[in-house]
């Protein structure tokens, strides 16, 4: 009965995702960000300034790849690592792969060892969190949207890994596209967007807002 319930629940999630598609392009179908519910007020993401500097370089690398006439545009995969408390997430570490890019699809296999090491050393008390992230090059009007495949990959990582599915370690998703820092949380039933994202100056402690979900799709 439990397996049938889970299968039915996952089917409902898939139907929700498909109802938010802007145009049907298979796994690359863009999701309308405007139709995603928002995290409750008070929930926010904070990125350390040294981590954001690397994210900016990754974003530049992604956009430069658009002009590569031989290999074409490339997505860059990355993991952010941090802590969460009272609805606030703080990311202070990043691992990214710029060496084995698979074109318009981010491959995380070279980052798997780092993720497994993080999981192994974590206290698994719910305070650690990972962001499953990748970039989108600006190649169409839908570049700031998660694709159906993006959301399925995030859902699969959460539901098929016990430490994430149980909440022992938090998991969210991040889409870095054209200056936007789009963070998404999946609670097992639906996806929620973080509207409040900041970078923190580690010397002064000051917070500066980062753009997220700026482009309206309606």
CSV table of C-alpha atoms in Angstrom, one decimal:
chain,number,residue,atom,x,y,z
A,1,UNK,CA,0.0,0.0,0.0
A,2,UNK,CA,2.8,2.4,0.9
A,3,UNK,CA,4.5,1.9,-2.5
A,4,UNK,CA,1.2,2.5,-4.3
A,5,UNK,CA,0.6,5.6,-2.3
A,6,UNK,CA,4.1,7.0,-3.1
A,7,UNK,CA,3.7,6.2,-6.8
A,8,UNK,CA,0.3,8.0,-6.8
A,9,UNK,CA,1.9,11.0,-5.0
A,10,UNK,CA,4.7,11.2,-7.5
A,11,UNK,CA,2.2,11.0,-10.3
A,12,UNK,CA,0.4,14.0,-8.9
A,13,UNK,CA,3.6,16.0,-8.6
A,14,UNK,CA,4.4,15.2,-12.3
A,15,UNK,CA,0.9,16.4,-13.3
A,16,UNK,CA,1.5,19.7,-11.4
A,17,UNK,CA,4.7,20.2,-13.2
A,18,UNK,CA,3.2,19.5,-16.6
A,19,UNK,CA,0.3,22.0,-15.8
A,20,UNK,CA,3.0,24.7,-15.5
A,21,UNK,CA,4.7,24.1,-18.8
A,22,UNK,CA,4.9,27.1,-21.1
A,23,UNK,CA,5.6,25.2,-24.3
A,24,UNK,CA,5.9,21.4,-24.7
A,25,UNK,CA,9.6,20.5,-25.6
A,26,UNK,CA,9.8,17.2,-23.9
A,27,UNK,CA,12.4,17.1,-21.0
A,28,UNK,CA,13.4,20.6,-22.0
A,29,UNK,CA,9.9,22.0,-21.6
A,30,UNK,CA,10.3,25.3,-19.6
A,31,UNK,CA,8.3,25.7,-16.4
A,32,UNK,CA,6.4,29.0,-15.9
A,33,UNK,CA,8.1,30.4,-12.7
A,34,UNK,CA,5.1,32.6,-12.1
A,35,UNK,CA,2.9,29.6,-11.4
A,36,UNK,CA,5.2,28.2,-8.7
A,37,UNK,CA,4.1,29.0,-5.1
A,38,UNK,CA,6.5,31.0,-2.9
A,39,UNK,CA,8.1,30.0,0.3
A,40,UNK,CA,6.5,31.6,3.4
A,41,UNK,CA,7.6,35.1,4.4
A,42,UNK,CA,10.8,35.0,6.5
A,43,UNK,CA,12.4,32.2,4.5
A,44,UNK,CA,15.5,33.4,2.7
A,45,UNK,CA,18.8,32.3,1.2
A,46,UNK,CA,22.1,34.0,2.0
A,47,UNK,CA,25.3,33.4,0.0
A,48,UNK,CA,28.8,34.2,1.3
A,49,UNK,CA,30.5,36.8,-0.9
A,50,UNK,CA,33.4,34.6,-1.8
A,51,UNK,CA,30.9,31.9,-3.0
A,52,UNK,CA,29.0,34.4,-5.0
A,53,UNK,CA,32.2,35.5,-6.8
A,54,UNK,CA,32.7,31.9,-8.0
A,55,UNK,CA,29.0,31.8,-9.1
A,56,UNK,CA,29.5,34.9,-11.2
A,57,UNK,CA,32.6,33.3,-12.8
A,58,UNK,CA,30.5,30.2,-13.6
A,59,UNK,CA,27.8,32.3,-15.1
A,60,UNK,CA,30.3,34.2,-17.3
A,61,UNK,CA,31.8,30.8,-18.4
A,62,UNK,CA,28.3,29.6,-19.3
A,63,UNK,CA,27.5,32.6,-21.4
A,64,UNK,CA,30.9,32.6,-23.1
A,65,UNK,CA,30.1,29.1,-24.3
A,66,UNK,CA,27.2,30.4,-26.4
A,67,UNK,CA,29.8,31.7,-28.8
A,68,UNK,CA,31.6,28.4,-29.1
A,69,UNK,CA,30.8,27.4,-32.7
A,70,UNK,CA,32.3,23.9,-32.3
A,71,UNK,CA,30.8,22.6,-29.0
A,72,UNK,CA,28.0,25.1,-28.5
A,73,UNK,CA,26.4,26.3,-25.2
A,74,UNK,CA,27.2,24.5,-22.0
A,75,UNK,CA,25.5,24.2,-18.6
A,76,UNK,CA,27.8,24.1,-15.5
A,77,UNK,CA,26.8,21.9,-12.6
A,78,UNK,CA,27.6,22.8,-9.0
A,79,UNK,CA,26.7,22.0,-5.4
A,80,UNK,CA,26.4,24.6,-2.7
A,81,UNK,CA,26.9,23.5,0.9
A,82,UNK,CA,25.7,25.3,4.0
A,83,UNK,CA,23.5,25.5,7.1
A,84,UNK,CA,19.8,26.3,7.7
A,85,UNK,CA,18.1,27.6,10.8
A,86,UNK,CA,14.6,29.1,11.3
A,87,UNK,CA,13.9,29.3,7.6
A,88,UNK,CA,17.3,31.0,6.8
A,89,UNK,CA,19.8,29.2,4.6
A,90,UNK,CA,23.5,30.3,4.5
A,91,UNK,CA,25.7,28.8,1.9
A,92,UNK,CA,29.5,29.2,2.5
A,93,UNK,CA,31.0,26.5,0.2
A,94,UNK,CA,30.8,25.6,-3.5
A,95,UNK,CA,32.0,22.7,-5.7
A,96,UNK,CA,31.6,23.1,-9.4
A,97,UNK,CA,32.8,21.1,-12.5
A,98,UNK,CA,34.1,23.1,-15.5
A,99,UNK,CA,36.2,20.2,-16.9
A,100,UNK,CA,33.7,17.8,-18.3
A,101,UNK,CA,30.7,19.8,-19.5
A,102,UNK,CA,28.0,17.9,-21.4
A,103,UNK,CA,26.6,20.7,-23.5
A,104,UNK,CA,23.0,21.7,-22.7
A,105,UNK,CA,22.7,19.3,-19.9
A,106,UNK,CA,24.5,19.5,-16.6
A,107,UNK,CA,26.2,16.3,-15.5
A,108,UNK,CA,27.0,15.8,-11.8
A,109,UNK,CA,28.9,12.6,-11.9
A,110,UNK,CA,32.3,14.3,-11.3
A,111,UNK,CA,30.8,16.0,-8.2
A,112,UNK,CA,29.4,12.9,-6.7
A,113,UNK,CA,32.5,12.1,-4.5
A,114,UNK,CA,32.4,15.5,-2.9
A,115,UNK,CA,28.6,15.1,-2.2
A,116,UNK,CA,29.1,11.7,-0.6
A,117,UNK,CA,31.9,13.0,1.6
A,118,UNK,CA,29.7,15.8,2.7
A,119,UNK,CA,26.9,13.4,3.5
A,120,UNK,CA,29.2,11.1,5.4
A,121,UNK,CA,30.6,13.9,7.7
A,122,UNK,CA,27.3,15.6,8.3
A,123,UNK,CA,25.6,15.3,11.7
A,124,UNK,CA,22.4,14.6,9.8
A,125,UNK,CA,20.4,16.6,12.4
A,126,UNK,CA,18.6,18.7,9.8
A,127,UNK,CA,20.8,21.7,10.0
A,128,UNK,CA,23.0,21.0,7.0
A,129,UNK,CA,21.8,21.7,3.5
A,130,UNK,CA,22.9,21.2,-0.1
A,131,UNK,CA,21.8,23.1,-3.2
A,132,UNK,CA,21.7,21.1,-6.4
A,133,UNK,CA,22.6,23.8,-8.9
A,134,UNK,CA,23.3,24.4,-12.5
A,135,UNK,CA,23.5,27.3,-15.0
A,136,UNK,CA,21.5,28.1,-18.1
A,137,UNK,CA,23.1,30.0,-21.0
A,138,UNK,CA,21.0,32.8,-22.5
A,139,UNK,CA,19.9,31.1,-25.7
A,140,UNK,CA,16.1,31.7,-25.6
A,141,UNK,CA,13.4,33.7,-23.9
A,142,UNK,CA,13.0,30.7,-21.5
A,143,UNK,CA,16.5,30.6,-20.1
A,144,UNK,CA,15.5,31.7,-16.7
A,145,UNK,CA,13.0,28.9,-16.3
A,146,UNK,CA,13.6,25.5,-14.8
A,147,UNK,CA,13.0,22.8,-17.4
A,148,UNK,CA,10.8,19.8,-16.7
A,149,UNK,CA,14.0,17.7,-16.7
A,150,UNK,CA,15.6,20.0,-14.1
A,151,UNK,CA,12.8,19.6,-11.7
A,152,UNK,CA,12.6,15.8,-12.2
A,153,UNK,CA,16.4,15.6,-11.6
A,154,UNK,CA,16.0,17.5,-8.3
A,155,UNK,CA,12.9,15.5,-7.3
A,156,UNK,CA,14.8,12.2,-8.0
A,157,UNK,CA,17.8,13.2,-5.9
A,158,UNK,CA,15.6,14.1,-3.0
A,159,UNK,CA,13.2,11.1,-3.1
A,160,UNK,CA,15.8,8.4,-3.9
A,161,UNK,CA,18.4,9.5,-1.2
A,162,UNK,CA,17.3,8.6,2.3
A,163,UNK,CA,19.2,11.5,4.0
A,164,UNK,CA,17.5,14.1,1.8
A,165,UNK,CA,14.0,12.4,1.8
A,166,UNK,CA,14.0,12.1,5.6
A,167,UNK,CA,15.2,15.7,6.1
A,168,UNK,CA,18.3,14.6,7.9
A,169,UNK,CA,20.1,16.9,5.4
A,170,UNK,CA,18.2,19.6,3.6
A,171,UNK,CA,18.1,19.8,-0.2
A,172,UNK,CA,17.1,22.6,-2.5
A,173,UNK,CA,17.8,23.5,-6.1
A,174,UNK,CA,19.4,26.5,-7.7
A,175,UNK,CA,19.2,27.8,-11.3
A,176,UNK,CA,21.8,30.4,-12.2
A,177,UNK,CA,20.7,32.3,-15.3
A,178,UNK,CA,21.5,35.7,-16.7
A,179,UNK,CA,22.2,37.3,-13.3
A,180,UNK,CA,19.3,35.6,-11.5
A,181,UNK,CA,19.7,33.4,-8.5
A,182,UNK,CA,16.6,31.2,-8.6
A,183,UNK,CA,16.3,28.9,-5.6
A,184,UNK,CA,13.6,26.2,-5.4
A,185,UNK,CA,12.5,24.0,-2.5
A,186,UNK,CA,10.7,20.7,-3.0
A,187,UNK,CA,8.9,19.4,0.1
A,188,UNK,CA,7.9,16.0,-1.3
A,189,UNK,CA,4.6,17.3,-2.7
A,190,UNK,CA,5.3,20.6,-4.5
A,191,UNK,CA,7.9,23.1,-5.5
A,192,UNK,CA,8.3,26.5,-3.8
A,193,UNK,CA,10.5,29.5,-4.9
A,194,UNK,CA,12.6,31.6,-2.7
A,195,UNK,CA,11.9,35.3,-3.5
A,196,UNK,CA,14.5,36.6,-1.0
A,197,UNK,CA,18.1,35.9,-1.9
A,198,UNK,CA,21.1,37.9,-0.5
A,199,UNK,CA,24.9,38.0,-0.7
A,200,UNK,CA,26.7,38.6,2.6
A,201,UNK,CA,29.9,40.6,2.9
A,202,UNK,CA,31.9,38.3,5.3
A,203,UNK,CA,34.0,41.2,6.6
A,204,UNK,CA,31.2,43.6,7.5
A,205,UNK,CA,28.3,41.2,7.7
A,206,UNK,CA,26.2,43.5,5.4
A,207,UNK,CA,23.5,41.9,3.2
A,208,UNK,CA,22.8,42.9,-0.4
A,209,UNK,CA,19.8,41.6,-2.3
A,210,UNK,CA,20.5,39.4,-5.3
A,211,UNK,CA,18.0,39.3,-8.2
A,212,UNK,CA,15.8,36.2,-8.4
A,213,UNK,CA,12.8,35.2,-10.6
A,214,UNK,CA,12.8,38.7,-12.3
A,215,UNK,CA,11.5,37.7,-15.7
A,216,UNK,CA,7.7,37.3,-15.7
A,217,UNK,CA,6.5,34.6,-18.1
A,218,UNK,CA,2.8,35.6,-18.2
